[in-house]
Short mmCIF file of C-alpha atoms and ligand atoms in Angstrom, two decimals:
data_model
loop_
_atom_site.label_atom_id
_atom_site.label_comp_id
_atom_site.label_asym_id
_atom_site.label_seq_id
_atom_site.Cartn_x
_atom_site.Cartn_y
_atom_site.Cartn_z
CA UNK A 1 12.43 -25.60 13.22
CA UNK A 2 15.06 -24.63 15.10
CA UNK A 3 18.03 -24.19 13.71
CA UNK A 4 20.80 -26.80 13.38
CA UNK A 5 23.92 -23.87 15.69
CA UNK A 6 22.98 -20.67 17.23
CA UNK A 7 22.98 -17.68 15.35
CA UNK A 8 26.15 -15.50 15.88
CA UNK A 9 27.01 -12.15 15.86
CA UNK A 10 29.42 -12.13 12.85
CA UNK A 11 31.45 -9.24 11.03
CA UNK A 12 30.32 -9.32 7.60
CA UNK A 13 33.20 -7.00 6.22
CA UNK A 14 34.65 -3.89 7.95
CA UNK A 15 31.62 -1.78 9.32
CA UNK A 16 28.90 -3.84 8.56
CA UNK A 17 27.78 -6.47 11.58
CA UNK A 18 25.30 -8.38 11.78
CA UNK A 19 23.36 -9.21 14.77
CA UNK A 20 20.64 -12.44 14.68
CA UNK A 21 17.29 -11.35 16.83
CA UNK A 22 18.33 -7.99 18.41
CA UNK A 23 14.54 -6.56 18.95
CA UNK A 24 12.56 -9.28 20.79
CA UNK A 25 9.25 -10.74 20.25
CA UNK A 26 8.09 -8.15 21.98
CA UNK A 27 9.56 -5.35 20.25
CA UNK A 28 9.07 -6.79 17.36
CA UNK A 29 5.40 -6.66 17.43
CA UNK A 30 5.27 -3.28 18.39
CA UNK A 31 7.93 -2.03 15.46
CA UNK A 32 5.70 -3.86 13.37
CA UNK A 33 2.11 -2.64 14.41
CA UNK A 34 4.08 1.18 14.69
CA UNK A 35 4.61 0.79 10.96
CA UNK A 36 1.48 -0.50 9.96
CA UNK A 37 0.05 2.64 11.18
CA UNK A 38 2.51 4.79 9.04
CA UNK A 39 1.85 3.00 6.73
CA UNK A 40 -0.86 4.63 6.22
CA UNK A 41 -2.24 7.62 3.72
CA UNK A 42 -1.08 9.98 4.00
CA UNK A 43 2.00 10.09 2.64
CA UNK A 44 2.05 6.37 2.82
CA UNK A 45 3.47 2.41 1.15
CA UNK A 46 3.96 3.29 -2.19
CA UNK A 47 4.92 1.63 -5.67
CA UNK A 48 8.48 3.51 -6.42
CA UNK A 49 8.82 3.90 -9.81
CA UNK A 50 12.35 4.27 -11.53
CA UNK A 51 13.98 6.74 -13.63
CA UNK A 52 13.62 3.89 -16.66
CA UNK A 53 10.28 3.42 -16.85
CA UNK A 54 9.66 0.83 -14.57
CA UNK A 55 9.28 -0.22 -10.28
CA UNK A 56 10.41 -1.12 -7.31
CA UNK A 57 9.07 -5.05 -6.16
CA UNK A 58 9.55 -3.47 -2.61
CA UNK A 59 7.16 -1.31 -2.20
CA UNK A 60 7.86 1.69 0.56
CA UNK A 61 7.22 4.90 2.88
CA UNK A 62 9.35 7.49 5.14
CA UNK A 63 8.91 9.21 8.01
CA UNK A 64 11.43 12.26 8.46
CA UNK A 65 12.47 11.99 4.75
CA UNK A 66 10.76 10.77 1.82
CA UNK A 67 12.49 9.57 -0.16
CA UNK A 68 12.50 8.51 -4.15
CA UNK A 69 14.99 8.27 -6.87
CA UNK A 70 14.86 11.99 -6.87
CA UNK A 71 16.52 12.36 -3.43
CA UNK A 72 15.11 12.53 -0.59
CA UNK A 73 12.39 15.80 0.28
CA UNK A 74 9.55 17.05 2.86
CA UNK A 75 6.54 15.23 0.46
CA UNK A 76 6.01 12.56 -0.85
CA UNK A 77 7.02 14.05 -3.94
CA UNK A 78 5.93 10.73 -6.30
CA UNK A 79 2.97 9.78 -4.30
CA UNK A 80 -0.34 11.61 -3.33
CA UNK A 81 1.86 14.66 -2.91
CA UNK A 82 0.58 15.22 1.44
CA UNK A 83 4.44 16.16 3.84
CA UNK A 84 6.21 13.15 5.14
CA UNK A 85 5.51 11.47 8.87
CA UNK A 86 7.50 13.33 10.98
CA UNK A 87 10.55 11.07 12.56
CA UNK A 88 9.06 9.13 15.33
CA UNK A 89 11.68 10.25 19.22
CA UNK A 90 11.26 6.33 19.93
CA UNK A 91 12.66 5.01 16.57
CA UNK A 92 15.00 7.85 16.12
CA UNK A 93 16.80 6.45 19.83
CA UNK A 94 15.28 2.71 19.26
CA UNK A 95 18.50 3.66 15.57
CA UNK A 96 20.76 5.29 18.40
CA UNK A 97 21.11 2.73 20.17
CA UNK A 98 21.24 -0.44 17.16
CA UNK A 99 24.27 1.36 15.73
CA UNK A 100 26.03 1.74 19.30
CA UNK A 101 25.21 -1.50 20.14
CA UNK A 102 27.30 -2.87 16.06
CA UNK A 103 29.76 -0.02 16.96
CA UNK A 104 30.47 0.18 20.29
CA UNK A 105 30.65 3.35 20.33
CA UNK A 106 27.57 6.60 19.67
CA UNK A 107 26.66 8.31 17.01
CA UNK A 108 26.84 11.72 17.47
CA UNK A 109 24.65 13.27 14.67
CA UNK A 110 20.15 12.51 15.53
CA UNK A 111 18.64 9.51 13.37
CA UNK A 112 16.37 11.18 11.01
CA UNK A 113 15.22 9.39 8.36
CA UNK A 114 13.02 6.54 8.39
CA UNK A 115 12.45 4.76 5.46
CA UNK A 116 10.52 0.96 5.77
CA UNK A 117 10.18 -1.73 2.82
CA UNK A 118 7.38 -4.42 2.81
CA UNK A 119 8.13 -6.72 0.03
CA UNK A 120 5.91 -10.03 -0.69
CA UNK A 121 7.21 -13.10 -1.66
CA UNK A 122 8.09 -12.29 -5.31
CA UNK A 123 9.57 -8.70 -3.81
CA UNK A 124 13.20 -8.02 -3.89
CA UNK A 125 15.68 -4.82 -4.15
CA UNK A 126 19.04 -4.73 -7.08
CA UNK A 127 22.30 -3.89 -5.66
CA UNK A 128 22.84 -0.74 -4.93
CA UNK A 129 24.66 2.10 -2.53
CA UNK A 130 22.89 4.61 0.31
CA UNK A 131 24.50 8.28 -1.03
CA UNK A 132 21.42 10.11 -1.51
CA UNK A 133 22.69 11.27 2.76
CA UNK A 134 25.34 13.72 3.15
CA UNK A 135 25.75 12.25 6.31
CA UNK A 136 28.72 9.15 6.32
CA UNK A 137 27.16 8.31 9.77
CA UNK A 138 26.08 4.27 9.95
CA UNK A 139 22.70 2.64 8.16
CA UNK A 140 20.71 0.60 10.54
CA UNK A 141 18.65 -1.78 9.40
CA UNK A 142 16.29 -4.32 10.96
CA UNK A 143 14.30 -7.64 9.65
CA UNK A 144 11.35 -8.02 10.27
CA UNK A 145 9.00 -10.66 9.37
CA UNK A 146 10.21 -13.23 5.97
CA UNK A 147 13.20 -13.95 6.41
CA UNK A 148 15.71 -12.87 3.14
CA UNK A 149 18.71 -13.22 1.77
CA UNK A 150 21.07 -9.94 1.86
CA UNK A 151 23.69 -10.06 -0.39
CA UNK A 152 26.21 -6.89 1.20
CA UNK A 153 29.34 -6.21 -1.26
CA UNK A 154 31.94 -3.67 -1.57
CA UNK A 155 32.47 -0.03 -2.64
CA UNK A 156 33.84 -0.50 -5.84
CA UNK A 157 31.39 -2.58 -8.24
CA UNK A 158 27.71 -3.71 -7.98
CA UNK A 159 28.63 -7.49 -8.48
CA UNK A 160 31.25 -9.51 -7.00
CA UNK A 161 32.87 -9.89 -4.56
CA UNK A 162 29.55 -10.13 -2.42
CA UNK A 163 28.75 -11.84 1.45
CA UNK A 164 25.31 -13.33 1.11
CA UNK A 165 23.48 -12.88 5.13
CA UNK A 166 19.45 -14.66 6.21
CA UNK A 167 18.46 -12.08 8.02
CA UNK A 168 15.25 -13.24 9.90
CA UNK A 169 12.85 -11.30 12.21
CA UNK A 170 14.40 -9.28 15.11
CA UNK A 171 17.93 -8.84 12.60
CA UNK A 172 20.44 -6.02 12.76
CA UNK A 173 22.58 -5.06 10.29
CA UNK A 174 24.62 -1.91 10.69
CA UNK A 175 26.83 -0.31 7.95
CA UNK A 176 29.74 2.03 8.25
CA UNK A 177 32.66 3.88 8.21
CA UNK A 178 34.23 1.67 5.43
CA UNK A 179 31.59 -0.28 4.28
CA UNK A 180 29.00 2.55 4.62
CA UNK A 181 28.79 2.90 0.71
CA UNK A 182 28.99 -0.78 0.01
CA UNK A 183 27.22 -2.00 -2.45
CA UNK A 184 24.18 -4.22 -0.89
CA UNK A 185 20.60 -5.89 -2.11
CA UNK A 186 18.25 -7.95 -1.23
CA UNK A 187 17.90 -11.16 -3.55
CA UNK A 188 14.92 -13.28 -2.34
CA UNK A 189 13.01 -13.54 0.07
CA UNK A 190 12.14 -17.01 2.14
CA UNK A 191 7.89 -16.57 2.30
CA UNK A 192 6.25 -18.56 5.25
CA UNK A 193 9.11 -18.18 7.77
CA UNK A 194 8.00 -15.17 9.72
CA UNK A 195 7.33 -15.72 13.80
CA UNK A 196 3.50 -16.31 13.69
CA UNK A 197 2.86 -14.72 16.51
CA UNK A 198 3.40 -11.90 14.28
CA UNK A 199 1.38 -11.58 12.12
CA UNK A 200 3.05 -10.41 8.95
CA UNK A 201 2.86 -11.49 5.27
CA UNK A 202 5.62 -10.77 3.93
CA UNK A 203 8.74 -9.27 5.73
CA UNK A 204 9.39 -5.43 7.03
CA UNK A 205 13.26 -3.86 6.59
CA UNK A 206 13.51 -0.76 8.12
CA UNK A 207 16.18 1.87 7.67
CA UNK A 208 17.51 4.19 9.26
CA UNK A 209 20.07 6.65 8.18
CA UNK A 210 21.36 10.39 9.46
CA UNK A 211 20.24 12.54 5.55
CA UNK A 212 22.96 15.57 7.76
CA UNK A 213 20.62 17.49 5.53
O1 AKG B 1 15.31 -4.65 3.21
C1 AKG B 1 16.94 -5.12 3.04
O2 AKG B 1 17.04 -5.36 4.30
C2 AKG B 1 17.44 -3.48 2.65
C3 AKG B 1 16.77 -2.43 1.67
C4 AKG B 1 17.85 -1.79 1.35
O3 AKG B 1 18.79 -1.66 0.51
C5 AKG B 1 17.56 -0.04 1.06
O4 AKG B 1 16.09 0.66 1.66
O5 AKG B 1 17.79 0.96 0.68
#
C-alpha cells in the first residue's frame, strides 16, 4: 500500500538526517545477497551476550572490526574466535557517499567498520550510544527488509526527548556532529513490511563507522 504523503529528507536533530529510499531496489538486493554471504562462518552471525548475563535479541556480525560489549577486536572474541572478515572496499565507498549525501561534506577518514544487525519480528535494540570508536566521523546506517521504529534521542539521557522515525528498506540515516553520541535504539520491527522481491524475512541494518583505532 502506498503512503498518503511522500517521505522526504528530514533533519531529525542537528547532525542527524533521514534520507528515505536512498538505496534503489537493485542496490538493496545486492546488499542483502552480500550480507547473506558475510553472515556465514567463520566470524559469522552470532547472538551477542551482554555483561549482565542476558543476550541481545538482534543478532550481529562485523566486517573490518568485531564489536562486542568488551569493545572492538580483530577476532570474533565472543563468537567462534575466527579473524573478522575484511571491510570490503565497495562498502567503505558506499559509506563515504552516504555520509557526504547526508552532510554535504566529504568525510576525511576511511570507513573501516561495518556492523550488521539482523532483527526477526520480535527483536529490538535498547537505547544506547555508539561510543567505542575513537573517531568522531558520522555513523551511517542503512536499512533493508522489514520497516522498524527507530528511536533517536539526545546525548545526555536514554529517555525523552527523543523522536521516533519509521525506517523502511533502502532508507539511510546518518548521525554526526552534535548528534554523534545521541542515544538511539529500535523499539519495534514491523513484520512482513519489507519488499517481497528481497526475499528477506526480518530486517537487516548495516551500520558503518570510522574506528579511529
Ligand atoms: O538497527 C538499527 O537501525 C540501529 C542499530 C544500532 O543502533 C547499532 O548497531 O548500534
